[in-house]
Amino acid sequence: MGDGAGIGPEVIVPALLHPETLRDCRPVVIGDAERLRQAAAIRGIDCAVVPVDSADDAQFGPDRVNVIDLGLLPADLPWGRLSPVAGDAAYHYVRVAAELAVGGEVQGICTAPLNKAALHAAGHNFPGHTELLAHLTGVDEVSMMLSTPRVKVIHVTTHIGLLDAVRLIEPGLVERTVRRGHEAMERAGTARPVIGVCGINPHAGENGLFGYGEEEEKIIPALEALRADGIDARGPLPADTAFFLASRGDYDLIVAMYHDQGHGPVKVLGIEAGVNLTVGLPVIRTSVDHGTAFDIAGTGVAEAGSMVEALRQAAEMSSSPAR
């Protein structure tokens, strides 16, 4: 359910009742039943929020929301305010979801947004869902992929400072990231994905004019190894044109070297229907491509489209052959 003080509950209720969601999957919320009831009332939605003991106990219908109710939130939790209580609850929602997925009781995880400051205030020192899920599932390295109808991007580095990101990037990490992206695209139905790999410097270094040879040292060896294995990875590309080319169909996937290089263009091109995927986990995980939006939480105006799309993609990938 994400952070209960944010817009997560308000986008979950309409998304779970959406005809496309009910067509594609059997969704069960890990969260707080009373908070979901409050969210339904705020949005003017007449539905039954029904606590269940397990996913197998859930029954499905057009006016029913099933929830494994952890009961961690006080009834008077304020909307739109940072709360260590909500941060702790968000951690446990993810923990239980990961346990159910690893145990095969659910086939995929779809997350509403959590608040990093609230998570840290509760004593859970993870940068976000991606790193938390990697920890909970015992995986050393995963990648964040953002998916919109116009462009998809996977990140070599994410929640670290820019100087640290440049230091961390090396051919092995670039190669592993591209391979994870290639596998995810094939799993989603793209038989031979064309992958554009961004450079680090402006104009991808302009043949050594910008930077200190980072493209030649850190990226090109990875591209050579990938192409030798038959993966269509092209670059290094100037990031200021790569996303435009991808949006018109030249590339199926763009590889960004650091957080803002990938996030900025994606959010301009399609945040309303954007989805965040964690690739490299032993379980399927998708998420909305927006934050907790404390400024509008509790007002009933949050758009549920990203959650509907995240649920659709989780269902689509969960029904694909195992990796």
PDB file of N, CA and C in Angstrom, residues 13-25 61-62 308:
ATOM      1  N   VAL A  13      -7.562   2.189  -4.537  1.00  0.00           N
ATOM      2  CA  VAL A  13      -8.982   1.796  -4.572  1.00  0.00           C
ATOM      3  C   VAL A  13      -9.562   1.878  -5.985  1.00  0.00           C
ATOM      4  N   PRO A  14      -9.479   3.022  -6.687  1.00  0.00           N
ATOM      5  CA  PRO A  14     -10.038   3.038  -8.040  1.00  0.00           C
ATOM      6  C   PRO A  14      -9.300   2.126  -9.006  1.00  0.00           C
ATOM      7  N   ALA A  15      -7.996   1.945  -8.808  1.00  0.00           N
ATOM      8  CA  ALA A  15      -7.236   1.079  -9.715  1.00  0.00           C
ATOM      9  C   ALA A  15      -7.660  -0.378  -9.573  1.00  0.00           C
ATOM     10  N   LEU A  16      -7.905  -0.823  -8.338  1.00  0.00           N
ATOM     11  CA  LEU A  16      -8.302  -2.216  -8.140  1.00  0.00           C
ATOM     12  C   LEU A  16      -9.712  -2.498  -8.627  1.00  0.00           C
ATOM     13  N   LEU A  17     -10.539  -1.464  -8.690  1.00  0.00           N
ATOM     14  CA  LEU A  17     -11.906  -1.640  -9.174  1.00  0.00           C
ATOM     15  C   LEU A  17     -12.033  -1.372 -10.674  1.00  0.00           C
ATOM     16  N   HIS A  18     -10.952  -0.971 -11.296  1.00  0.00           N
ATOM     17  CA  HIS A  18     -10.973  -0.656 -12.728  1.00  0.00           C
ATOM     18  C   HIS A  18     -11.243  -1.937 -13.536  1.00  0.00           C
ATOM     19  N   PRO A  19     -12.093  -1.872 -14.563  1.00  0.00           N
ATOM     20  CA  PRO A  19     -12.399  -3.079 -15.347  1.00  0.00           C
ATOM     21  C   PRO A  19     -11.170  -3.770 -15.922  1.00  0.00           C
ATOM     22  N   GLU A  20     -10.161  -2.994 -16.349  1.00  0.00           N
ATOM     23  CA  GLU A  20      -8.958  -3.605 -16.907  1.00  0.00           C
ATOM     24  C   GLU A  20      -8.197  -4.410 -15.849  1.00  0.00           C
ATOM     25  N   THR A  21      -8.152  -3.892 -14.627  1.00  0.00           N
ATOM     26  CA  THR A  21      -7.470  -4.616 -13.556  1.00  0.00           C
ATOM     27  C   THR A  21      -8.177  -5.929 -13.261  1.00  0.00           C
ATOM     28  N   LEU A  22      -9.483  -5.884 -13.145  1.00  0.00           N
ATOM     29  CA  LEU A  22     -10.242  -7.094 -12.852  1.00  0.00           C
ATOM     30  C   LEU A  22     -10.169  -8.100 -13.995  1.00  0.00           C
ATOM     31  N   ARG A  23      -9.940  -7.596 -15.205  1.00  0.00           N
ATOM     32  CA  ARG A  23      -9.770  -8.485 -16.360  1.00  0.00           C
ATOM     33  C   ARG A  23      -8.415  -9.182 -16.319  1.00  0.00           C
ATOM     34  N   ASP A  24      -7.389  -8.467 -15.842  1.00  0.00           N
ATOM     35  CA  ASP A  24      -6.013  -8.943 -15.980  1.00  0.00           C
ATOM     36  C   ASP A  24      -5.496  -9.747 -14.802  1.00  0.00           C
ATOM     37  N   CYS A  25      -6.017  -9.490 -13.585  1.00  0.00           N
ATOM     38  CA  CYS A  25      -5.379 -10.120 -12.430  1.00  0.00           C
ATOM     39  C   CYS A  25      -6.340 -10.226 -11.249  1.00  0.00           C
ATOM     40  N   GLY A  61     -14.826  -9.247  -7.154  1.00  0.00           N
ATOM     41  CA  GLY A  61     -16.027  -8.709  -7.772  1.00  0.00           C
ATOM     42  C   GLY A  61     -15.818  -7.244  -8.081  1.00  0.00           C
ATOM     43  N   PRO A  62     -16.727  -6.627  -8.802  1.00  0.00           N
ATOM     44  CA  PRO A  62     -16.539  -5.250  -9.262  1.00  0.00           C
ATOM     45  C   PRO A  62     -16.589  -4.210  -8.151  1.00  0.00           C
ATOM     46  N   VAL A 308      -3.049   1.651 -12.480  1.00  0.00           N
ATOM     47  CA  VAL A 308      -3.724   0.709 -13.379  1.00  0.00           C
ATOM     48  C   VAL A 308      -2.710   0.076 -14.329  1.00  0.00           C
TER      49      VAL A 308
END
